[in-house]
């Protein structure tokens, strides 16, 4: 990229050498940051910024130089927020410098950051209250209340994870897929218990078909559980709801193309289903993000079933 082309870009751009010292500053950077191009030459890139922005740039530029990959961050300078992309300049696989592009952030991002920070206090307060109530309902005194509190704590944990992911996106780290070991059998039982009271109220028989444990799978169990629960709740929201819902989980071996299979089956109150259940768009999006395939069937005698297949989910 030549200096002449960089100078035509109506966005602040810096070019640094292998030691992350400035070798070129375009006019847009001079204008936006009040820096003289000649005075900036030879200065460490991070030194061209102030306050917290200096530290963020120092870490991001160092990451791009050392790892040879693109780094991103967000900074605020002179009352303006910027999204920053630091790209390494490679020649024959060796890093010979970096290009830093800054673009003004979309209006409202700073407010989102503020709201995310403000969420921490009520989340912590709710967590403390629920933990206290859980201790006070110990033993066999209030099993129903205790179950609801445990469900609430699990939901709060999911909310905290989503809030943390939102923070990562807002500071420019991108959306990271959570990956952790989970037990699909436990996941299905958790979903079943979370909707059991609603199912009983609607007169829907709720069954569970899963081994005692399928421990050993790795992936985003939180998102998977949320999607499965949404599938079940969507069926319970139909008027009339099904007579019976069956949740199942099983593992396919290597011969069948190792995978995790989760299914939601329905038996109608009368008549027969004419077509598979249409999954909510949000569910389809979540499952697609996990790399899952969803297949629905409808049978005059057996009812209808939706199968979620996650190939290669097992780790040994």
PDB file of C-alpha atoms in Angstrom:
ATOM      1  CA  UNK A   1       0.000   0.000   0.000  1.00  0.00           C
ATOM      2  CA  UNK A   2       1.611   3.247  -1.052  1.00  0.00           C
ATOM      3  CA  UNK A   3       1.621   6.390   1.066  1.00  0.00           C
ATOM      4  CA  UNK A   4      -0.179   8.271  -1.714  1.00  0.00           C
ATOM      5  CA  UNK A   5      -3.160   5.924  -1.573  1.00  0.00           C
ATOM      6  CA  UNK A   6      -3.261   6.039   2.219  1.00  0.00           C
ATOM      7  CA  UNK A   7      -3.398   9.817   2.111  1.00  0.00           C
ATOM      8  CA  UNK A   8      -6.602   9.708   0.061  1.00  0.00           C
ATOM      9  CA  UNK A   9      -8.440   7.625   2.658  1.00  0.00           C
ATOM     10  CA  UNK A  10     -10.859   9.787   4.637  1.00  0.00           C
ATOM     11  CA  UNK A  11     -10.184   7.865   7.843  1.00  0.00           C
ATOM     12  CA  UNK A  12      -7.199   8.002  10.193  1.00  0.00           C
ATOM     13  CA  UNK A  13      -4.447   5.605   9.103  1.00  0.00           C
ATOM     14  CA  UNK A  14      -1.023   4.875  10.613  1.00  0.00           C
ATOM     15  CA  UNK A  15       1.823   2.784   9.237  1.00  0.00           C
ATOM     16  CA  UNK A  16       4.409   1.337  11.581  1.00  0.00           C
ATOM     17  CA  UNK A  17       7.748  -0.416  11.120  1.00  0.00           C
ATOM     18  CA  UNK A  18       8.647  -3.846  12.609  1.00  0.00           C
ATOM     19  CA  UNK A  19       9.335  -2.149  15.964  1.00  0.00           C
ATOM     20  CA  UNK A  20       5.857  -0.533  15.871  1.00  0.00           C
ATOM     21  CA  UNK A  21       7.267   2.986  15.382  1.00  0.00           C
ATOM     22  CA  UNK A  22       5.365   5.377  13.104  1.00  0.00           C
ATOM     23  CA  UNK A  23       6.710   5.675   9.559  1.00  0.00           C
ATOM     24  CA  UNK A  24       3.661   7.376   8.036  1.00  0.00           C
ATOM     25  CA  UNK A  25       0.602   9.264   9.279  1.00  0.00           C
ATOM     26  CA  UNK A  26      -2.106  10.221   6.807  1.00  0.00           C
ATOM     27  CA  UNK A  27      -3.796  13.675   6.750  1.00  0.00           C
ATOM     28  CA  UNK A  28      -7.018  12.312   8.249  1.00  0.00           C
ATOM     29  CA  UNK A  29      -5.103  11.175  11.340  1.00  0.00           C
ATOM     30  CA  UNK A  30      -3.438  14.574  11.641  1.00  0.00           C
ATOM     31  CA  UNK A  31      -6.839  16.273  11.425  1.00  0.00           C
ATOM     32  CA  UNK A  32      -8.688  13.990  13.845  1.00  0.00           C
ATOM     33  CA  UNK A  33      -5.965  13.601  16.463  1.00  0.00           C
ATOM     34  CA  UNK A  34      -4.186  16.952  16.206  1.00  0.00           C
ATOM     35  CA  UNK A  35      -0.830  15.317  15.464  1.00  0.00           C
ATOM     36  CA  UNK A  36       1.793  16.730  13.111  1.00  0.00           C
ATOM     37  CA  UNK A  37       2.931  14.049  10.659  1.00  0.00           C
ATOM     38  CA  UNK A  38       6.602  15.059  10.753  1.00  0.00           C
ATOM     39  CA  UNK A  39       6.697  15.107  14.549  1.00  0.00           C
ATOM     40  CA  UNK A  40       5.018  11.689  14.689  1.00  0.00           C
ATOM     41  CA  UNK A  41       7.664   9.938  12.570  1.00  0.00           C
ATOM     42  CA  UNK A  42       9.737   7.532  14.629  1.00  0.00           C
ATOM     43  CA  UNK A  43       7.423   7.664  17.641  1.00  0.00           C
ATOM     44  CA  UNK A  44       5.956   4.423  19.016  1.00  0.00           C
ATOM     45  CA  UNK A  45       2.416   4.109  17.630  1.00  0.00           C
ATOM     46  CA  UNK A  46       0.894   3.844  21.099  1.00  0.00           C
ATOM     47  CA  UNK A  47       2.533   7.149  22.100  1.00  0.00           C
ATOM     48  CA  UNK A  48       0.367   8.982  19.566  1.00  0.00           C
ATOM     49  CA  UNK A  49      -2.644   8.376  21.820  1.00  0.00           C
ATOM     50  CA  UNK A  50      -3.597   9.432  25.332  1.00  0.00           C
ATOM     51  CA  UNK A  51      -4.963   7.819  28.481  1.00  0.00           C
ATOM     52  CA  UNK A  52      -6.689   4.450  28.185  1.00  0.00           C
ATOM     53  CA  UNK A  53      -6.440   4.557  24.405  1.00  0.00           C
ATOM     54  CA  UNK A  54      -2.638   4.399  24.692  1.00  0.00           C
ATOM     55  CA  UNK A  55      -2.760   1.162  26.687  1.00  0.00           C
ATOM     56  CA  UNK A  56      -5.333  -0.430  24.361  1.00  0.00           C
ATOM     57  CA  UNK A  57      -3.239   0.452  21.321  1.00  0.00           C
ATOM     58  CA  UNK A  58      -0.032  -0.785  22.961  1.00  0.00           C
ATOM     59  CA  UNK A  59      -1.532  -4.216  23.632  1.00  0.00           C
ATOM     60  CA  UNK A  60      -3.231  -4.523  20.233  1.00  0.00           C
ATOM     61  CA  UNK A  61      -0.247  -3.382  18.181  1.00  0.00           C
ATOM     62  CA  UNK A  62       2.044  -5.725  20.120  1.00  0.00           C
ATOM     63  CA  UNK A  63      -0.367  -8.594  19.459  1.00  0.00           C
ATOM     64  CA  UNK A  64      -0.438  -7.909  15.708  1.00  0.00           C
ATOM     65  CA  UNK A  65       3.355  -7.607  15.512  1.00  0.00           C
ATOM     66  CA  UNK A  66       4.139 -10.683  17.574  1.00  0.00           C
ATOM     67  CA  UNK A  67       1.455 -13.052  16.280  1.00  0.00           C
ATOM     68  CA  UNK A  68       1.321 -11.888  12.690  1.00  0.00           C
ATOM     69  CA  UNK A  69      -2.470 -11.696  12.772  1.00  0.00           C
ATOM     70  CA  UNK A  70      -5.060  -8.919  12.700  1.00  0.00           C
ATOM     71  CA  UNK A  71      -5.906  -7.347  16.055  1.00  0.00           C
ATOM     72  CA  UNK A  72      -8.909  -5.191  16.938  1.00  0.00           C
ATOM     73  CA  UNK A  73      -9.813  -2.869  19.756  1.00  0.00           C
ATOM     74  CA  UNK A  74     -11.960   0.149  20.547  1.00  0.00           C
ATOM     75  CA  UNK A  75     -10.639   3.424  21.897  1.00  0.00           C
ATOM     76  CA  UNK A  76     -11.973   6.840  22.786  1.00  0.00           C
ATOM     77  CA  UNK A  77      -9.858   9.887  21.959  1.00  0.00           C
ATOM     78  CA  UNK A  78     -10.738  13.592  22.031  1.00  0.00           C
ATOM     79  CA  UNK A  79     -14.371  12.728  22.813  1.00  0.00           C
ATOM     80  CA  UNK A  80     -14.786  10.405  19.821  1.00  0.00           C
ATOM     81  CA  UNK A  81     -14.990   6.615  19.850  1.00  0.00           C
ATOM     82  CA  UNK A  82     -13.058   4.636  17.257  1.00  0.00           C
ATOM     83  CA  UNK A  83     -13.048   1.041  16.051  1.00  0.00           C
ATOM     84  CA  UNK A  84      -9.413   0.108  15.393  1.00  0.00           C
ATOM     85  CA  UNK A  85      -8.097  -2.599  13.068  1.00  0.00           C
ATOM     86  CA  UNK A  86      -4.355  -3.366  13.232  1.00  0.00           C
ATOM     87  CA  UNK A  87      -3.144  -5.489  10.313  1.00  0.00           C
ATOM     88  CA  UNK A  88       0.389  -6.877   9.952  1.00  0.00           C
ATOM     89  CA  UNK A  89       2.360  -6.209   6.761  1.00  0.00           C
ATOM     90  CA  UNK A  90       3.911  -9.516   5.725  1.00  0.00           C
ATOM     91  CA  UNK A  91       6.647 -10.186   3.215  1.00  0.00           C
ATOM     92  CA  UNK A  92       7.652 -13.791   2.544  1.00  0.00           C
ATOM     93  CA  UNK A  93       5.858 -14.726   5.733  1.00  0.00           C
ATOM     94  CA  UNK A  94       7.816 -12.244   7.853  1.00  0.00           C
ATOM     95  CA  UNK A  95       6.311  -9.210   9.530  1.00  0.00           C
ATOM     96  CA  UNK A  96       7.757  -5.973   8.189  1.00  0.00           C
ATOM     97  CA  UNK A  97       5.327  -3.553   9.787  1.00  0.00           C
ATOM     98  CA  UNK A  98       1.687  -2.808  10.607  1.00  0.00           C
ATOM     99  CA  UNK A  99      -1.165  -0.726   9.206  1.00  0.00           C
ATOM    100  CA  UNK A 100      -3.595   0.815  11.680  1.00  0.00           C
ATOM    101  CA  UNK A 101      -7.023   1.889  10.413  1.00  0.00           C
ATOM    102  CA  UNK A 102      -9.369   3.826  12.685  1.00  0.00           C
ATOM    103  CA  UNK A 103     -13.040   4.403  11.933  1.00  0.00           C
ATOM    104  CA  UNK A 104     -15.508   6.358  14.035  1.00  0.00           C
ATOM    105  CA  UNK A 105     -17.767   3.965  15.859  1.00  0.00           C
ATOM    106  CA  UNK A 106     -21.458   3.760  15.084  1.00  0.00           C
ATOM    107  CA  UNK A 107     -23.541   6.126  17.161  1.00  0.00           C
ATOM    108  CA  UNK A 108     -24.926   4.334  20.188  1.00  0.00           C
ATOM    109  CA  UNK A 109     -22.023   1.932  20.753  1.00  0.00           C
ATOM    110  CA  UNK A 110     -20.745   3.962  23.705  1.00  0.00           C
ATOM    111  CA  UNK A 111     -24.222   3.873  25.236  1.00  0.00           C
ATOM    112  CA  UNK A 112     -24.315   0.101  24.796  1.00  0.00           C
ATOM    113  CA  UNK A 113     -20.982  -0.150  26.588  1.00  0.00           C
ATOM    114  CA  UNK A 114     -22.380   1.947  29.416  1.00  0.00           C
ATOM    115  CA  UNK A 115     -25.531  -0.159  29.677  1.00  0.00           C
ATOM    116  CA  UNK A 116     -23.439  -3.333  29.736  1.00  0.00           C
ATOM    117  CA  UNK A 117     -21.403  -1.977  32.647  1.00  0.00           C
ATOM    118  CA  UNK A 118     -24.593  -0.961  34.456  1.00  0.00           C
ATOM    119  CA  UNK A 119     -25.931  -4.515  34.127  1.00  0.00           C
ATOM    120  CA  UNK A 120     -23.215  -5.869  36.423  1.00  0.00           C
ATOM    121  CA  UNK A 121     -24.702  -4.456  39.646  1.00  0.00           C
ATOM    122  CA  UNK A 122     -28.269  -5.841  39.285  1.00  0.00           C
ATOM    123  CA  UNK A 123     -26.923  -9.193  38.037  1.00  0.00           C
ATOM    124  CA  UNK A 124     -24.712  -9.490  41.130  1.00  0.00           C
ATOM    125  CA  UNK A 125     -27.556  -8.401  43.432  1.00  0.00           C
ATOM    126  CA  UNK A 126     -29.975 -10.940  41.925  1.00  0.00           C
ATOM    127  CA  UNK A 127     -27.350 -13.665  42.220  1.00  0.00           C
ATOM    128  CA  UNK A 128     -26.760 -12.877  45.896  1.00  0.00           C
ATOM    129  CA  UNK A 129     -30.491 -12.843  46.645  1.00  0.00           C
ATOM    130  CA  UNK A 130     -31.111 -16.141  44.890  1.00  0.00           C
ATOM    131  CA  UNK A 131     -28.175 -17.803  46.640  1.00  0.00           C
ATOM    132  CA  UNK A 132     -29.503 -16.606  50.000  1.00  0.00           C
ATOM    133  CA  UNK A 133     -33.010 -17.862  49.273  1.00  0.00           C
ATOM    134  CA  UNK A 134     -31.599 -21.189  48.088  1.00  0.00           C
ATOM    135  CA  UNK A 135     -29.808 -21.670  51.406  1.00  0.00           C
ATOM    136  CA  UNK A 136     -33.005 -20.855  53.311  1.00  0.00           C
ATOM    137  CA  UNK A 137     -34.989 -23.465  51.346  1.00  0.00           C
ATOM    138  CA  UNK A 138     -32.498 -26.265  51.934  1.00  0.00           C
ATOM    139  CA  UNK A 139     -33.361 -29.800  52.896  1.00  0.00           C
ATOM    140  CA  UNK A 140     -36.824 -31.140  52.154  1.00  0.00           C
ATOM    141  CA  UNK A 141     -38.810 -28.152  53.343  1.00  0.00           C
ATOM    142  CA  UNK A 142     -39.625 -26.549  49.999  1.00  0.00           C
ATOM    143  CA  UNK A 143     -38.550 -28.824  47.122  1.00  0.00           C
ATOM    144  CA  UNK A 144     -40.701 -26.937  44.616  1.00  0.00           C
ATOM    145  CA  UNK A 145     -39.322 -23.548  45.620  1.00  0.00           C
ATOM    146  CA  UNK A 146     -35.790 -24.914  45.648  1.00  0.00           C
ATOM    147  CA  UNK A 147     -36.181 -26.267  42.095  1.00  0.00           C
ATOM    148  CA  UNK A 148     -37.402 -22.880  40.868  1.00  0.00           C
ATOM    149  CA  UNK A 149     -34.477 -21.138  42.531  1.00  0.00           C
ATOM    150  CA  UNK A 150     -32.009 -23.537  40.947  1.00  0.00           C
ATOM    151  CA  UNK A 151     -33.608 -22.881  37.545  1.00  0.00           C
ATOM    152  CA  UNK A 152     -33.339 -19.152  38.170  1.00  0.00           C
ATOM    153  CA  UNK A 153     -29.668 -19.429  39.062  1.00  0.00           C
ATOM    154  CA  UNK A 154     -28.975 -21.418  35.900  1.00  0.00           C
ATOM    155  CA  UNK A 155     -30.806 -18.804  33.830  1.00  0.00           C
ATOM    156  CA  UNK A 156     -28.862 -16.037  35.559  1.00  0.00           C
ATOM    157  CA  UNK A 157     -25.634 -17.853  34.705  1.00  0.00           C
ATOM    158  CA  UNK A 158     -26.676 -17.927  31.056  1.00  0.00           C
ATOM    159  CA  UNK A 159     -27.510 -14.210  31.208  1.00  0.00           C
ATOM    160  CA  UNK A 160     -24.081 -13.462  32.635  1.00  0.00           C
ATOM    161  CA  UNK A 161     -22.379 -15.461  29.863  1.00  0.00           C
ATOM    162  CA  UNK A 162     -24.366 -13.618  27.196  1.00  0.00           C
ATOM    163  CA  UNK A 163     -23.513 -10.283  28.813  1.00  0.00           C
ATOM    164  CA  UNK A 164     -19.814 -11.193  28.832  1.00  0.00           C
ATOM    165  CA  UNK A 165     -19.998 -12.132  25.154  1.00  0.00           C
ATOM    166  CA  UNK A 166     -21.703  -8.802  24.418  1.00  0.00           C
ATOM    167  CA  UNK A 167     -18.835  -7.029  26.151  1.00  0.00           C
ATOM    168  CA  UNK A 168     -16.315  -8.928  24.032  1.00  0.00           C
ATOM    169  CA  UNK A 169     -18.104  -7.869  20.846  1.00  0.00           C
ATOM    170  CA  UNK A 170     -18.366  -4.229  21.926  1.00  0.00           C
ATOM    171  CA  UNK A 171     -14.652  -3.953  22.709  1.00  0.00           C
ATOM    172  CA  UNK A 172     -13.768  -5.445  19.348  1.00  0.00           C
ATOM    173  CA  UNK A 173     -12.818  -8.983  20.355  1.00  0.00           C
ATOM    174  CA  UNK A 174     -15.547 -10.471  18.221  1.00  0.00           C
ATOM    175  CA  UNK A 175     -18.104 -13.095  19.146  1.00  0.00           C
ATOM    176  CA  UNK A 176     -16.381 -16.073  20.665  1.00  0.00           C
ATOM    177  CA  UNK A 177     -18.078 -19.448  20.584  1.00  0.00           C
ATOM    178  CA  UNK A 178     -18.172 -20.895  24.056  1.00  0.00           C
ATOM    179  CA  UNK A 179     -16.703 -24.385  24.194  1.00  0.00           C
ATOM    180  CA  UNK A 180     -16.811 -26.506  27.314  1.00  0.00           C
ATOM    181  CA  UNK A 181     -17.480 -30.081  28.289  1.00  0.00           C
ATOM    182  CA  UNK A 182     -21.128 -30.856  28.987  1.00  0.00           C
ATOM    183  CA  UNK A 183     -23.404 -33.834  29.500  1.00  0.00           C
ATOM    184  CA  UNK A 184     -26.206 -33.929  26.876  1.00  0.00           C
ATOM    185  CA  UNK A 185     -28.296 -36.197  29.107  1.00  0.00           C
ATOM    186  CA  UNK A 186     -28.064 -33.671  31.921  1.00  0.00           C
ATOM    187  CA  UNK A 187     -28.828 -30.889  29.468  1.00  0.00           C
ATOM    188  CA  UNK A 188     -32.024 -32.596  28.281  1.00  0.00           C
ATOM    189  CA  UNK A 189     -33.098 -33.309  31.871  1.00  0.00           C
ATOM    190  CA  UNK A 190     -32.493 -29.669  32.748  1.00  0.00           C
ATOM    191  CA  UNK A 191     -34.693 -28.514  29.868  1.00  0.00           C
ATOM    192  CA  UNK A 192     -37.413 -31.018  30.793  1.00  0.00           C
ATOM    193  CA  UNK A 193     -37.498 -29.869  34.417  1.00  0.00           C
ATOM    194  CA  UNK A 194     -37.591 -26.213  33.395  1.00  0.00           C
ATOM    195  CA  UNK A 195     -40.842 -26.728  31.437  1.00  0.00           C
ATOM    196  CA  UNK A 196     -42.442 -29.535  33.461  1.00  0.00           C
ATOM    197  CA  UNK A 197     -44.724 -27.292  35.488  1.00  0.00           C
ATOM    198  CA  UNK A 198     -45.999 -25.538  32.353  1.00  0.00           C
ATOM    199  CA  UNK A 199     -46.562 -28.868  30.640  1.00  0.00           C
ATOM    200  CA  UNK A 200     -48.558 -30.184  33.592  1.00  0.00           C
ATOM    201  CA  UNK A 201     -50.679 -27.035  33.636  1.00  0.00           C
ATOM    202  CA  UNK A 202     -51.502 -27.567  29.957  1.00  0.00           C
ATOM    203  CA  UNK A 203     -52.206 -31.271  30.453  1.00  0.00           C
ATOM    204  CA  UNK A 204     -49.199 -32.342  28.365  1.00  0.00           C
ATOM    205  CA  UNK A 205     -47.437 -35.555  29.340  1.00  0.00           C
ATOM    206  CA  UNK A 206     -43.681 -34.940  29.360  1.00  0.00           C
ATOM    207  CA  UNK A 207     -41.339 -37.892  28.838  1.00  0.00           C
ATOM    208  CA  UNK A 208     -37.557 -38.163  28.809  1.00  0.00           C
ATOM    209  CA  UNK A 209     -35.527 -40.749  26.888  1.00  0.00           C
ATOM    210  CA  UNK A 210     -31.816 -40.457  27.631  1.00  0.00           C
ATOM    211  CA  UNK A 211     -29.095 -42.558  29.278  1.00  0.00           C
ATOM    212  CA  UNK A 212     -27.986 -41.676  32.791  1.00  0.00           C
ATOM    213  CA  UNK A 213     -25.002 -39.859  31.340  1.00  0.00           C
ATOM    214  CA  UNK A 214     -23.458 -38.931  27.998  1.00  0.00           C
ATOM    215  CA  UNK A 215     -20.558 -37.074  29.551  1.00  0.00           C
ATOM    216  CA  UNK A 216     -17.644 -36.371  27.240  1.00  0.00           C
ATOM    217  CA  UNK A 217     -19.139 -33.957  24.721  1.00  0.00           C
ATOM    218  CA  UNK A 218     -17.620 -30.550  24.128  1.00  0.00           C
ATOM    219  CA  UNK A 219     -19.295 -27.453  22.698  1.00  0.00           C
ATOM    220  CA  UNK A 220     -21.609 -24.583  23.543  1.00  0.00           C
ATOM    221  CA  UNK A 221     -23.998 -26.409  25.846  1.00  0.00           C
ATOM    222  CA  UNK A 222     -25.574 -23.168  27.051  1.00  0.00           C
ATOM    223  CA  UNK A 223     -26.754 -22.112  23.588  1.00  0.00           C
ATOM    224  CA  UNK A 224     -27.837 -25.662  22.797  1.00  0.00           C
ATOM    225  CA  UNK A 225     -29.961 -25.845  25.969  1.00  0.00           C
ATOM    226  CA  UNK A 226     -31.541 -22.459  25.213  1.00  0.00           C
ATOM    227  CA  UNK A 227     -32.445 -23.569  21.684  1.00  0.00           C
ATOM    228  CA  UNK A 228     -33.879 -26.899  22.871  1.00  0.00           C
ATOM    229  CA  UNK A 229     -35.997 -25.203  25.511  1.00  0.00           C
ATOM    230  CA  UNK A 230     -37.298 -22.744  22.903  1.00  0.00           C
ATOM    231  CA  UNK A 231     -38.275 -25.715  20.693  1.00  0.00           C
ATOM    232  CA  UNK A 232     -40.272 -27.242  23.548  1.00  0.00           C
ATOM    233  CA  UNK A 233     -41.920 -23.969  24.588  1.00  0.00           C
ATOM    234  CA  UNK A 234     -42.948 -23.301  20.970  1.00  0.00           C
ATOM    235  CA  UNK A 235     -44.841 -26.595  20.930  1.00  0.00           C
ATOM    236  CA  UNK A 236     -46.475 -25.905  24.281  1.00  0.00           C
ATOM    237  CA  UNK A 237     -47.659 -22.540  22.931  1.00  0.00           C
ATOM    238  CA  UNK A 238     -49.679 -24.177  20.134  1.00  0.00           C
ATOM    239  CA  UNK A 239     -53.461 -24.303  20.638  1.00  0.00           C
ATOM    240  CA  UNK A 240     -54.231 -27.040  21.369  1.00  0.00           C
ATOM    241  CA  UNK A 241     -50.895 -28.263  22.692  1.00  0.00           C
ATOM    242  CA  UNK A 242     -49.844 -31.876  22.009  1.00  0.00           C
ATOM    243  CA  UNK A 243     -51.000 -34.692  24.253  1.00  0.00           C
ATOM    244  CA  UNK A 244     -47.441 -35.841  24.834  1.00  0.00           C
ATOM    245  CA  UNK A 245     -43.933 -34.465  24.363  1.00  0.00           C
ATOM    246  CA  UNK A 246     -40.858 -36.669  24.440  1.00  0.00           C
ATOM    247  CA  UNK A 247     -37.313 -35.315  24.734  1.00  0.00           C
ATOM    248  CA  UNK A 248     -34.504 -37.672  23.817  1.00  0.00           C
ATOM    249  CA  UNK A 249     -30.722 -37.687  23.583  1.00  0.00           C
ATOM    250  CA  UNK A 250     -28.338 -40.295  22.215  1.00  0.00           C
ATOM    251  CA  UNK A 251     -24.879 -40.641  20.780  1.00  0.00           C
ATOM    252  CA  UNK A 252     -23.982 -42.068  17.388  1.00  0.00           C
ATOM    253  CA  UNK A 253     -20.766 -44.012  17.104  1.00  0.00           C
ATOM    254  CA  UNK A 254     -17.998 -43.606  14.552  1.00  0.00           C
ATOM    255  CA  UNK A 255     -19.650 -46.102  12.198  1.00  0.00           C
ATOM    256  CA  UNK A 256     -22.690 -43.833  11.882  1.00  0.00           C
ATOM    257  CA  UNK A 257     -20.636 -40.659  11.655  1.00  0.00           C
ATOM    258  CA  UNK A 258     -20.023 -39.744  15.277  1.00  0.00           C
ATOM    259  CA  UNK A 259     -22.612 -37.216  16.397  1.00  0.00           C
ATOM    260  CA  UNK A 260     -24.985 -36.127  19.122  1.00  0.00           C
ATOM    261  CA  UNK A 261     -28.697 -36.519  18.392  1.00  0.00           C
ATOM    262  CA  UNK A 262     -31.350 -34.615  20.324  1.00  0.00           C
ATOM    263  CA  UNK A 263     -35.016 -34.927  19.448  1.00  0.00           C
ATOM    264  CA  UNK A 264     -38.410 -33.475  20.363  1.00  0.00           C
ATOM    265  CA  UNK A 265     -41.363 -35.738  19.518  1.00  0.00           C
ATOM    266  CA  UNK A 266     -45.065 -34.897  19.722  1.00  0.00           C
ATOM    267  CA  UNK A 267     -48.206 -36.988  19.937  1.00  0.00           C
ATOM    268  CA  UNK A 268     -51.380 -35.080  18.912  1.00  0.00           C
ATOM    269  CA  UNK A 269     -54.499 -34.969  21.068  1.00  0.00           C
ATOM    270  CA  UNK A 270     -56.555 -36.079  18.118  1.00  0.00           C
ATOM    271  CA  UNK A 271     -56.142 -36.666  14.415  1.00  0.00           C
ATOM    272  CA  UNK A 272     -52.676 -36.498  12.868  1.00  0.00           C
ATOM    273  CA  UNK A 273     -50.034 -33.904  12.076  1.00  0.00           C
ATOM    274  CA  UNK A 274     -49.938 -33.060   8.383  1.00  0.00           C
ATOM    275  CA  UNK A 275     -46.401 -31.657   8.308  1.00  0.00           C
ATOM    276  CA  UNK A 276     -43.275 -31.259  10.488  1.00  0.00           C
ATOM    277  CA  UNK A 277     -43.165 -28.526  13.118  1.00  0.00           C
ATOM    278  CA  UNK A 278     -41.893 -25.163  11.816  1.00  0.00           C
ATOM    279  CA  UNK A 279     -39.079 -24.208  14.191  1.00  0.00           C
ATOM    280  CA  UNK A 280     -38.886 -20.535  15.255  1.00  0.00           C
ATOM    281  CA  UNK A 281     -36.384 -18.486  13.261  1.00  0.00           C
ATOM    282  CA  UNK A 282     -34.310 -17.712  16.363  1.00  0.00           C
ATOM    283  CA  UNK A 283     -33.965 -21.433  17.064  1.00  0.00           C
ATOM    284  CA  UNK A 284     -32.829 -22.171  13.526  1.00  0.00           C
ATOM    285  CA  UNK A 285     -30.275 -19.354  13.706  1.00  0.00           C
ATOM    286  CA  UNK A 286     -28.876 -20.550  17.053  1.00  0.00           C
ATOM    287  CA  UNK A 287     -28.574 -24.153  15.930  1.00  0.00           C
ATOM    288  CA  UNK A 288     -27.009 -23.165  12.617  1.00  0.00           C
ATOM    289  CA  UNK A 289     -24.424 -21.187  14.562  1.00  0.00           C
ATOM    290  CA  UNK A 290     -23.520 -24.387  16.405  1.00  0.00           C
ATOM    291  CA  UNK A 291     -23.124 -26.272  13.126  1.00  0.00           C
ATOM    292  CA  UNK A 292     -26.209 -28.375  13.881  1.00  0.00           C
ATOM    293  CA  UNK A 293     -28.560 -29.867  11.315  1.00  0.00           C
ATOM    294  CA  UNK A 294     -32.313 -29.980  12.021  1.00  0.00           C
ATOM    295  CA  UNK A 295     -34.624 -32.477  10.343  1.00  0.00           C
ATOM    296  CA  UNK A 296     -38.380 -32.723  10.897  1.00  0.00           C
ATOM    297  CA  UNK A 297     -40.759 -35.572  10.105  1.00  0.00           C
ATOM    298  CA  UNK A 298     -44.507 -36.128  10.409  1.00  0.00           C
ATOM    299  CA  UNK A 299     -46.148 -39.574  10.545  1.00  0.00           C
ATOM    300  CA  UNK A 300     -49.913 -40.286  10.689  1.00  0.00           C
ATOM    301  CA  UNK A 301     -49.469 -42.804  13.503  1.00  0.00           C
ATOM    302  CA  UNK A 302     -46.226 -41.841  15.240  1.00  0.00           C
ATOM    303  CA  UNK A 303     -46.764 -38.067  15.365  1.00  0.00           C
ATOM    304  CA  UNK A 304     -44.034 -35.657  14.430  1.00  0.00           C
ATOM    305  CA  UNK A 305     -40.399 -35.368  15.456  1.00  0.00           C
ATOM    306  CA  UNK A 306     -37.643 -32.815  15.064  1.00  0.00           C
ATOM    307  CA  UNK A 307     -34.082 -34.168  15.265  1.00  0.00           C
ATOM    308  CA  UNK A 308     -31.061 -31.979  16.000  1.00  0.00           C
ATOM    309  CA  UNK A 309     -27.761 -33.493  14.893  1.00  0.00           C
ATOM    310  CA  UNK A 310     -24.399 -32.093  15.990  1.00  0.00           C
ATOM    311  CA  UNK A 311     -21.687 -33.982  14.116  1.00  0.00           C
ATOM    312  CA  UNK A 312     -18.321 -34.492  15.719  1.00  0.00           C
ATOM    313  CA  UNK A 313     -19.456 -33.060  19.049  1.00  0.00           C
ATOM    314  CA  UNK A 314     -17.751 -35.740  21.123  1.00  0.00           C
ATOM    315  CA  UNK A 315     -14.189 -35.423  22.405  1.00  0.00           C
ATOM    316  CA  UNK A 316     -12.130 -38.295  23.766  1.00  0.00           C
TER     317      UNK A 316
END
